[in-house]
Coordinates of C-alpha atoms and ligand atoms in Angstrom, one line a residue:
Chain A
X1 CA 154.0 46.3 249.8
X2 CA 153.1 43.2 252.0
X3 CA 152.6 39.8 250.3
X4 CA 148.9 39.7 251.2
X5 CA 146.8 42.6 252.3
X6 CA 143.2 41.9 253.5
X7 CA 141.0 44.9 254.0
X8 CA 137.5 45.0 255.5
X9 CA 136.9 41.5 254.2
X10 CA 133.5 39.9 254.7
X11 CA 133.1 36.1 254.2
X12 CA 130.4 33.5 254.1
X13 CA 128.4 31.4 251.8
X14 CA 125.5 32.3 249.5
X15 CA 125.4 35.9 250.7
X16 CA 125.1 34.7 254.3
X17 CA 127.8 36.5 256.1
X18 CA 129.8 34.6 258.8
X19 CA 132.4 37.1 259.5
X20 CA 133.0 40.8 258.6
X21 CA 135.4 43.6 259.1
X22 CA 138.5 41.5 258.8
X23 CA 141.8 43.4 258.4
X24 CA 145.3 42.0 258.3
X25 CA 148.5 41.9 256.4
X26 CA 151.0 39.1 255.7
X27 CA 154.6 39.9 254.9
X28 CA 157.1 37.6 253.2
X29 CA 158.6 35.2 255.8
X30 CA 155.8 35.7 258.3
X31 CA 154.3 32.8 260.3
X32 CA 150.7 33.6 260.9
X33 CA 148.4 31.5 263.1
X34 CA 144.7 31.8 262.8
X35 CA 142.8 30.7 265.9
X36 CA 139.2 30.8 266.9
X37 CA 136.4 28.5 268.0
X38 CA 134.8 25.7 265.9
X39 CA 132.6 27.2 263.2
X40 CA 134.0 30.7 263.5
X41 CA 135.0 30.7 259.9
X42 CA 138.7 29.9 259.8
X43 CA 138.4 27.4 257.0
X44 CA 136.1 29.7 255.2
X45 CA 138.7 32.5 255.4
X46 CA 141.3 30.2 254.0
X47 CA 139.1 29.2 251.1
X48 CA 138.3 32.9 250.5
X49 CA 142.1 33.6 250.3
X50 CA 142.4 30.9 247.8
X51 CA 139.5 32.1 245.7
X52 CA 137.5 28.9 246.3
X53 CA 134.7 30.9 247.8
X54 CA 134.0 34.4 246.6
X55 CA 134.4 37.2 249.2
X56 CA 131.2 38.9 250.2
X57 CA 132.8 42.3 250.6
X58 CA 136.1 44.0 251.1
X59 CA 139.4 43.3 249.3
X60 CA 142.2 40.8 249.2
X61 CA 145.3 42.1 247.5
X62 CA 148.3 40.0 246.5
X63 CA 151.6 41.7 245.9
X64 CA 152.9 41.7 242.4
X65 CA 155.5 39.0 243.0
X66 CA 152.8 36.6 244.1
X67 CA 150.6 35.0 241.5
X68 CA 147.5 33.0 242.4
X69 CA 149.0 29.6 242.0
X70 CA 152.1 30.2 244.0
X71 CA 150.1 29.4 247.1
X72 CA 150.2 25.8 248.5
X73 CA 147.2 24.5 250.4
X74 CA 146.7 21.8 252.9
X75 CA 143.0 21.3 253.4
X76 CA 141.2 20.1 256.5
X77 CA 140.7 16.4 255.6
X78 CA 137.7 15.4 253.6
X79 CA 135.9 12.1 253.7
X80 CA 136.5 11.1 250.1
X81 CA 140.2 10.9 250.7
X82 CA 139.9 8.2 253.4
X83 CA 139.3 5.3 251.1
X84 CA 141.0 6.6 248.0
X85 CA 143.4 4.2 246.3
X86 CA 146.4 6.3 245.6
X87 CA 150.1 6.0 246.2
X88 CA 152.1 8.7 248.0
X89 CA 154.0 9.4 244.8
X90 CA 150.8 9.9 242.8
X91 CA 149.5 12.3 245.4
X92 CA 152.6 14.4 245.8
X93 CA 153.0 14.6 242.0
X94 CA 149.5 15.8 241.7
X95 CA 150.7 19.0 243.4
X96 CA 152.6 19.8 240.2
X97 CA 149.4 19.8 238.1
X98 CA 149.1 23.5 238.3
X99 CA 152.4 23.8 236.6
X100 CA 151.6 21.4 233.8
X101 CA 149.0 23.4 232.0
X102 CA 147.5 21.2 229.3
X103 CA 150.5 18.9 229.0
X104 CA 149.3 15.4 229.8
X105 CA 152.4 14.1 231.4
X106 CA 154.8 15.2 234.2
X107 CA 158.2 16.3 233.0
X108 CA 161.5 15.5 234.6
X109 CA 161.7 18.8 236.5
X110 CA 158.4 18.1 238.1
X111 CA 159.3 14.5 239.0
X112 CA 162.5 15.9 240.6
X113 CA 160.5 18.5 242.5
X114 CA 158.2 15.8 243.9
X115 CA 161.1 13.7 244.9
X116 CA 162.9 16.6 246.6
X117 CA 159.8 17.5 248.6
X118 CA 159.2 14.0 249.7
X119 CA 162.7 14.0 251.0
X120 CA 162.1 17.3 252.7
X121 CA 159.1 15.9 254.5
X122 CA 160.9 12.7 255.2
X123 CA 158.5 10.4 253.4
X124 CA 160.8 9.4 250.5
X125 CA 160.7 5.8 251.8
X126 CA 156.9 5.7 251.7
X127 CA 156.6 6.8 248.1
X128 CA 155.0 3.6 246.8
X129 CA 152.8 3.0 249.8
X130 CA 149.1 3.5 249.7
X131 CA 147.9 6.8 251.2
X132 CA 145.0 5.4 253.1
X133 CA 147.2 2.9 254.9
X134 CA 149.5 5.6 256.4
X135 CA 149.2 7.0 259.8
X136 CA 147.6 10.3 260.3
X137 CA 151.0 12.0 260.8
X138 CA 152.4 10.5 257.6
X139 CA 149.3 11.5 255.7
X140 CA 149.6 15.1 256.8
X141 CA 153.2 15.1 255.7
X142 CA 152.2 13.7 252.3
X143 CA 149.7 16.5 251.8
X144 CA 152.3 19.0 253.0
X145 CA 154.8 17.7 250.3
X146 CA 152.0 18.0 247.7
X147 CA 151.4 21.6 248.8
X148 CA 155.1 22.4 248.5
X149 CA 155.1 21.0 245.0
X150 CA 152.3 23.5 244.1
X151 CA 154.0 26.5 245.6
X152 CA 157.2 27.5 247.3
X153 CA 156.4 30.9 248.6
X154 CA 153.2 30.7 250.7
X155 CA 151.6 27.7 252.4
X156 CA 148.1 27.8 253.8
X157 CA 147.7 25.0 256.3
X158 CA 144.2 24.1 257.7
X159 CA 144.7 22.3 261.0
X160 CA 147.8 20.3 260.0
X161 CA 148.1 18.7 263.5
X162 CA 144.5 17.8 264.2
X163 CA 144.3 14.2 265.4
X164 CA 148.0 13.7 265.8
X165 CA 149.7 12.6 269.1
X166 CA 151.9 15.0 271.0
X167 CA 155.2 13.6 269.6
X168 CA 154.1 13.6 266.0
X169 CA 152.6 17.0 266.5
X170 CA 155.9 18.4 267.8
X171 CA 157.6 16.9 264.7
X172 CA 155.0 18.4 262.4
X173 CA 155.6 21.8 264.1
X174 CA 159.3 21.6 263.7
X175 CA 159.0 20.6 260.0
X176 CA 156.8 23.7 259.5
X177 CA 159.2 25.8 261.4
X178 CA 162.0 24.6 259.3
X179 CA 160.1 25.5 256.1
X180 CA 159.4 29.0 257.6
X181 CA 163.2 29.4 258.2
X182 CA 163.7 28.5 254.5
X183 CA 161.7 31.7 253.7
X184 CA 158.3 30.0 253.1
X185 CA 155.5 32.2 254.4
X186 CA 153.2 30.1 256.6
X187 CA 149.5 30.8 257.3
X188 CA 148.2 28.1 259.6
X189 CA 144.9 27.4 261.3
X190 CA 145.3 25.8 264.7
X191 CA 143.5 25.1 268.0
X192 CA 146.7 24.8 269.9
X193 CA 147.2 28.3 271.3
X194 CA 150.3 27.5 273.2
X195 CA 152.1 26.3 270.1
X196 CA 150.7 29.2 268.1
X197 CA 152.2 31.7 270.5
X198 CA 155.5 29.8 270.6
X199 CA 156.0 29.4 266.8
X200 CA 154.0 32.1 265.1
X201 CA 155.2 35.6 264.5
X202 CA 151.6 36.8 264.2
X203 CA 148.2 35.7 265.4
X204 CA 144.8 36.3 264.0
X205 CA 141.9 35.5 266.3
X206 CA 138.5 35.4 264.7
X207 CA 135.2 35.1 266.4
X208 CA 132.8 37.6 268.1
X209 CA 135.7 40.0 268.3
X210 CA 138.7 40.0 266.0
X211 CA 142.3 40.4 267.0
X212 CA 145.4 40.7 264.8
X213 CA 148.9 41.3 266.1
X214 CA 152.1 39.5 267.3
X215 CA 152.1 36.6 269.7
X216 CA 153.0 38.7 272.7
X217 CA 150.4 41.3 272.0
X218 CA 147.9 38.5 271.8
X219 CA 148.6 37.1 275.2
X220 CA 148.0 40.5 276.7
X221 CA 144.9 41.2 274.7
X222 CA 141.4 40.4 276.0
X223 CA 140.7 37.9 273.2
X224 CA 143.8 36.0 274.0
X225 CA 143.4 35.8 277.8
X226 CA 139.8 34.9 277.5
X227 CA 140.5 32.2 275.0
X228 CA 143.3 30.8 277.1
X229 CA 141.1 30.7 280.1
X230 CA 138.4 28.9 278.3
X231 CA 140.9 26.4 277.0
X232 CA 142.2 25.9 280.5
X233 CA 138.7 25.2 281.8
X234 CA 138.1 22.7 279.0
X235 CA 141.2 20.9 280.0
X236 CA 140.3 20.7 283.6
X237 CA 136.8 19.4 282.8
X238 CA 138.3 16.7 280.6
X239 CA 140.5 15.6 283.4
Chain B
X1 CA 133.3 -26.1 222.0
X2 CA 132.4 -26.7 218.4
X3 CA 129.3 -24.7 218.8
X4 CA 131.4 -21.8 220.2
X5 CA 133.8 -21.9 217.2
X6 CA 130.9 -22.0 214.8
X7 CA 129.4 -19.0 216.4
X8 CA 132.7 -17.1 216.5
X9 CA 132.9 -17.4 212.7
X10 CA 129.6 -15.6 212.4
X11 CA 130.2 -11.9 211.6
X12 CA 127.3 -10.8 213.8
X13 CA 128.7 -12.5 216.8
X14 CA 132.2 -11.1 216.1
X15 CA 130.7 -7.7 215.8
X16 CA 128.9 -8.1 219.1
X17 CA 132.2 -9.2 220.8
X18 CA 134.1 -6.2 219.4
X19 CA 131.5 -3.7 220.5
X20 CA 131.0 -5.4 223.9
X21 CA 134.7 -5.3 224.6
X22 CA 135.0 -1.6 223.5
X23 CA 132.1 -0.6 225.7
X24 CA 133.2 -2.5 228.7
X25 CA 136.7 -1.0 228.4
X26 CA 135.5 2.6 228.2
X27 CA 132.9 2.2 230.9
X28 CA 135.5 0.9 233.4
X29 CA 137.9 3.8 232.8
X30 CA 135.8 6.4 234.6
X31 CA 134.3 3.9 237.0
X32 CA 136.9 4.7 239.6
X33 CA 136.4 8.4 239.4
X34 CA 132.6 7.9 239.5
X35 CA 132.7 5.8 242.6
X36 CA 135.2 8.0 244.4
X37 CA 133.4 11.3 243.5
X38 CA 130.1 9.8 244.7
X39 CA 128.9 10.3 241.2
X40 CA 127.5 6.8 240.8
X41 CA 123.9 8.1 241.4
X42 CA 124.3 10.4 238.4
X43 CA 125.1 7.4 236.3
X44 CA 121.9 5.8 237.5
X45 CA 119.8 8.9 236.8
X46 CA 121.2 9.3 233.4
X47 CA 120.5 5.8 232.4
X48 CA 116.8 6.5 233.0
X49 CA 117.0 9.7 231.0
X50 CA 118.5 7.7 228.2
X51 CA 115.5 5.3 228.4
X52 CA 113.2 8.3 227.9
X53 CA 115.4 9.4 225.0
X54 CA 114.9 6.0 223.4
X55 CA 111.2 6.3 223.8
X56 CA 111.1 9.6 222.0
X57 CA 113.3 8.2 219.3
X58 CA 111.1 5.3 218.7
X59 CA 108.0 7.5 218.6
X60 CA 109.7 9.7 216.0
X61 CA 110.4 6.5 214.2
X62 CA 114.0 7.3 213.8
X63 CA 116.1 4.6 212.3
X64 CA 119.1 5.8 214.2
X65 CA 118.1 6.2 217.9
X66 CA 121.6 7.4 218.9
X67 CA 120.9 10.7 217.2
X68 CA 118.3 11.6 219.8
X69 CA 119.5 9.7 222.8
X70 CA 123.1 11.0 222.8
X71 CA 122.3 14.7 222.9
X72 CA 119.5 14.3 225.4
X73 CA 121.7 12.3 227.8
X74 CA 124.6 14.7 227.5
X75 CA 122.5 17.7 228.2
X76 CA 120.9 16.0 231.2
X77 CA 124.3 15.1 232.5
X78 CA 125.4 18.8 232.4
X79 CA 122.1 19.9 234.0
X80 CA 122.4 17.2 236.8
X81 CA 125.9 18.3 237.6
X82 CA 124.8 21.9 237.9
X83 CA 121.9 21.2 240.2
X84 CA 124.0 18.7 242.2
X85 CA 126.3 21.5 243.1
X86 CA 123.9 24.2 244.0
X87 CA 123.1 24.1 247.7
X88 CA 119.5 25.2 247.2
X89 CA 118.1 22.3 245.3
X90 CA 118.9 19.0 246.8
X91 CA 121.0 17.3 244.2
X92 CA 119.7 13.8 245.1
X93 CA 116.1 14.8 244.9
X94 CA 116.6 16.5 241.6
X95 CA 118.2 13.4 240.1
X96 CA 115.5 11.1 241.5
X97 CA 112.8 13.4 240.1
X98 CA 114.3 13.6 236.6
X99 CA 115.1 10.0 236.3
X100 CA 111.8 8.7 237.5
X101 CA 109.9 11.2 235.3
X102 CA 112.0 10.2 232.3
X103 CA 111.2 6.6 233.0
X104 CA 107.4 7.3 233.4
X105 CA 107.1 9.5 230.3
X106 CA 109.2 7.1 228.3
X107 CA 107.0 4.2 229.0
X108 CA 103.9 6.3 228.5
X109 CA 105.1 7.4 225.1
X110 CA 105.9 3.9 224.0
X111 CA 102.6 2.7 225.2
X112 CA 100.6 5.4 223.5
X113 CA 102.2 5.3 220.1
X114 CA 103.7 1.9 219.8
X115 CA 102.6 0.0 216.7
X116 CA 104.6 -3.0 217.7
X117 CA 102.6 -6.0 218.9
X118 CA 105.2 -6.9 221.4
X119 CA 105.3 -3.7 223.6
X120 CA 106.4 -5.3 226.8
X121 CA 109.1 -7.1 225.0
X122 CA 110.4 -3.8 223.6
X123 CA 110.4 -2.2 226.9
X124 CA 112.0 -5.1 228.6
X125 CA 114.8 -5.1 226.1
X126 CA 115.4 -1.4 226.5
X127 CA 115.6 -1.8 230.2
X128 CA 117.6 -5.0 230.5
X129 CA 119.4 -5.1 227.2
X130 CA 118.5 -7.6 224.7
X131 CA 119.7 -9.7 221.9
X132 CA 120.0 -6.3 220.1
X133 CA 123.7 -6.5 220.6
X134 CA 123.6 -9.3 218.1
X135 CA 121.7 -7.3 215.6
X136 CA 124.0 -4.2 215.5
X137 CA 124.2 -2.5 212.2
X138 CA 127.6 -1.6 210.7
X139 CA 126.9 2.0 211.3
X140 CA 126.4 1.4 215.0
X141 CA 129.6 -0.6 215.3
X142 CA 131.5 2.2 213.7
X143 CA 129.9 4.9 215.9
X144 CA 130.7 2.8 218.9
X145 CA 134.3 2.4 217.9
X146 CA 134.7 6.1 217.2
X147 CA 133.2 7.1 220.5
X148 CA 135.2 4.6 222.4
X149 CA 138.4 5.8 220.8
X150 CA 137.5 9.4 221.7
X151 CA 136.8 8.4 225.3
X152 CA 140.1 6.6 225.6
X153 CA 142.0 9.5 224.1
X154 CA 140.4 12.1 226.4
X155 CA 141.0 9.8 229.3
X156 CA 144.7 9.4 228.5
X157 CA 145.2 13.1 227.8
X158 CA 143.5 14.2 231.1
X159 CA 144.4 11.3 233.3
X160 CA 146.4 13.3 235.7
X161 CA 143.9 16.1 235.8
X162 CA 141.1 13.7 236.5
X163 CA 143.1 12.2 239.3
X164 CA 143.8 15.6 240.8
X165 CA 140.2 16.7 240.6
X166 CA 138.9 13.4 241.9
X167 CA 141.3 13.2 244.8
X168 CA 140.9 16.7 246.1
X169 CA 138.9 19.2 244.2
X170 CA 139.6 22.1 246.5
X171 CA 143.3 21.6 246.3
X172 CA 143.1 21.2 242.5
X173 CA 141.3 24.5 242.2
X174 CA 143.6 26.3 244.6
X175 CA 146.6 25.2 242.5
X176 CA 145.1 26.6 239.4
X177 CA 143.3 23.7 237.7
X178 CA 140.0 24.5 236.2
X179 CA 138.2 21.9 238.1
X180 CA 134.7 22.8 237.0
X181 CA 135.7 22.3 233.4
X182 CA 137.0 18.8 234.1
X183 CA 133.9 17.9 236.1
X184 CA 131.9 18.9 233.1
X185 CA 134.1 16.8 230.8
X186 CA 133.7 13.9 233.2
X187 CA 129.9 14.3 233.1
X188 CA 129.8 14.4 229.3
X189 CA 132.0 11.3 229.0
X190 CA 129.8 9.5 231.5
X191 CA 126.8 10.4 229.4
X192 CA 128.4 9.1 226.2
X193 CA 129.4 5.9 228.0
X194 CA 126.0 5.4 229.3
X195 CA 124.4 5.7 225.9
X196 CA 127.0 3.3 224.5
X197 CA 126.5 0.8 227.3
X198 CA 122.8 0.9 226.8
X199 CA 123.3 -1.2 223.7
X200 CA 125.1 -3.8 225.7
X201 CA 123.3 -4.2 229.0
X202 CA 120.2 -2.0 228.8
X203 CA 119.5 1.0 230.9
X204 CA 118.8 -0.6 234.2
X205 CA 122.1 -2.5 234.4
X206 CA 124.4 0.3 233.2
X207 CA 125.5 1.4 236.7
X208 CA 126.6 -2.2 237.4
X209 CA 128.7 -2.3 234.3
X210 CA 130.4 1.0 235.3
X211 CA 130.8 0.4 239.0
X212 CA 131.4 -3.3 239.5
X213 CA 134.9 -3.4 237.9
X214 CA 136.0 -0.3 239.8
X215 CA 134.8 -1.7 243.1
X216 CA 136.4 -5.0 242.4
X217 CA 139.7 -3.5 241.5
X218 CA 139.7 -1.3 244.6
X219 CA 139.6 -4.5 246.6
X220 CA 142.8 -5.7 245.1
X221 CA 145.0 -2.7 244.4
X222 CA 146.0 0.5 246.2
X223 CA 147.3 2.9 243.6
X224 CA 145.1 4.9 241.3
X225 CA 146.9 3.7 238.2
X226 CA 146.8 0.0 239.1
X227 CA 143.2 0.2 240.1
X228 CA 142.3 1.8 236.8
X229 CA 144.2 -0.8 234.8
X230 CA 142.8 -3.6 236.8
X231 CA 139.3 -2.4 236.5
X232 CA 139.7 -2.2 232.7
X233 CA 141.0 -5.7 232.6
X234 CA 138.2 -7.0 234.8
X235 CA 135.6 -5.2 232.8
X236 CA 136.8 -6.6 229.5
X237 CA 137.1 -10.1 230.9
X238 CA 133.5 -9.8 232.3
X239 CA 132.1 -8.6 229.0
X240 CA 133.9 -11.2 226.9
X241 CA 133.0 -14.2 229.1
X242 CA 129.5 -12.8 229.6
X243 CA 128.8 -12.5 225.9
X244 CA 130.2 -16.0 225.2
X245 CA 128.3 -17.5 228.0
X246 CA 125.1 -16.0 227.0
X247 CA 125.6 -17.3 223.5
X248 CA 126.3 -20.8 224.7
X249 CA 123.6 -20.8 227.3
X250 CA 121.1 -18.8 225.4
X251 CA 120.7 -16.3 228.3
X252 CA 120.1 -12.6 227.9
X253 CA 123.4 -10.8 227.2
X254 CA 123.2 -7.9 229.6
X255 CA 122.3 -9.7 232.7
X256 CA 124.8 -12.4 232.0
X257 CA 127.6 -9.8 231.8
X258 CA 126.5 -8.1 235.0
X259 CA 126.2 -11.5 236.7
X260 CA 129.8 -12.3 235.7
X261 CA 130.9 -8.9 236.9
X262 CA 129.2 -9.6 240.3
X263 CA 130.9 -13.0 240.6
X264 CA 134.2 -11.3 239.7
X265 CA 133.5 -8.8 242.5
X266 CA 132.9 -11.6 244.9
X267 CA 136.2 -13.2 244.0
X268 CA 138.1 -10.0 244.3
X269 CA 136.4 -9.3 247.6
X270 CA 137.6 -12.6 249.0
X271 CA 141.0 -12.3 247.5
X272 CA 141.3 -8.8 249.1
X273 CA 140.3 -10.3 252.4
X274 CA 142.9 -13.0 252.1
X275 CA 145.6 -10.6 251.2
X276 CA 144.4 -8.5 254.1
X277 CA 144.0 -5.3 252.3
X278 CA 140.6 -4.2 253.5
Ligands
ATP301 N1 129.9 24.9 252.1 C1 129.2 25.6 253.1 N2 128.0 26.2 252.8 C2 127.4 26.9 253.7 N3 127.8 27.1 255.0 C3 129.0 26.6 255.3 C4 129.8 25.8 254.4 N4 130.9 25.4 255.0 C5 130.9 25.9 256.2 N5 129.7 26.6 256.5 C6 129.4 27.3 257.7 O1 130.3 28.3 257.9 C7 130.6 28.5 259.2 C8 132.1 28.5 259.4 O2 132.7 27.2 258.9 P1 134.2 27.0 258.9 O3 134.4 25.6 258.3 O4 134.9 28.1 258.2 O5 134.6 26.9 260.4 P2 136.0 26.6 261.1 O6 136.3 27.9 261.9 O7 137.0 26.2 260.1 O8 135.7 25.5 262.1 P3 136.5 24.2 262.6 O9 137.4 24.7 263.7 O10 135.5 23.3 263.1 O11 137.3 23.7 261.4 C9 130.0 27.3 260.0 O12 128.9 27.8 260.7 C10 129.5 26.4 258.9 O13 128.3 25.8 259.2
MG302 MG1 137.9 24.4 259.7

């Protein structure tokens, strides 16, 4: 039984379907990249997997070993966060909330967990800094540490490298790769096809036509080659 | 100075000070959440609803207006939160509609039925707060203390939940927090605070009481906890000095407090600039 099995899923908002006929499976230890154009419904798919928006048809099945809040989530950034007064520590700790139930305070184990994950993401020295004063790359690592506090088994990452420079992007990718090697299942949205093919074990392309398979299969498929060509043209146009 | 000491020995003034401090304290607690969640407009809408509630209460000639105003405001808070979330009805428009309608009907009701010779005085004092804080009954002081204590307790118990839900609702939901429940709780507390604060500053100035301290604190501090504590301190300071000033200078209580809050904001703004935070 795979970790997550999605069959004939339709998604959208208020009964308006954005995408339908989605089929894929995620096994433990997989690294799945979701690619597709802006507005094709990648973030919506992620929210549907997280039960934030109800599916409009089809099924999402989780294996028995995986309960709902064993999934960590790194959202595409929202505006509210930008001027929010909060320290790195406060934010990372808030990832443990799901474990707290109704207990009003964090216990020792949760504080330890937060500390461990800050070290894992190499932000331990920033723990008392204000989130909004950090660089984009540091902010992403804070949110990643928070996601790790919420869950160890599966991480859903919505464009974790958007807006980062090439060096920091590489660093982010290798951090994520390292997590994957530590048996964390990764599901990541990305616009960076080259990196997706390099790091991911599987690729899901959504849009007018849907593709699901391994990275190599993707390069040979018509969705893959078309998308790559488009990306190439974009690059040439932009200089 | 002698005058001040003389006043302070007066039980009514003492009562007013206690109530003022309690209300200011509570209203500042959720100010940060309110500002950051872009809920401030709900606070504004609710204050108008509370005005309508007062009008109804005075028509019914109730001796205790809170009995009507409190439930009406709480229910409206829940309704506003619901409509604000549905994509079909524009949240802002709904709030504007409800609040303006409440204001209009409230004034109309007061006008039609008022037996008081000083109608505009009544309305004015409901809108801007009045000397009424100096004429609080024992019962009102007790109610105020109980509600404040409840607010503080809930806030302490759910502080981390409120933080999580305010900072990132989607993430909170994804990690298994019942975010809708906490949003509801926040809305109810806001409603209670607004009704309380109405005694202090009147319905038009409530938003200022809730929002100024939070905004000021955000100029100076950068963690959620320090901002919350600072805004509570600022709010209590503003209320205390506002009430004392108004007694000494004979100015209206509500607007004096808000004026002090505004001055405090100015100071914090400058201090923040100097420290180079914003
Ligand atoms: N809350 C919402 N209510 C209604 N429609 C929405 C909502 N959020 C997004 N949409 C619509 O759903 C479609 C897919 O949006 P989504 O955010 O999933 O795209 P995306 O693939 O993540 O794009 P991007 O690459 O820009 O992040 C878009 O057409 C968008 O307008
Ligand atoms: Mg997206």
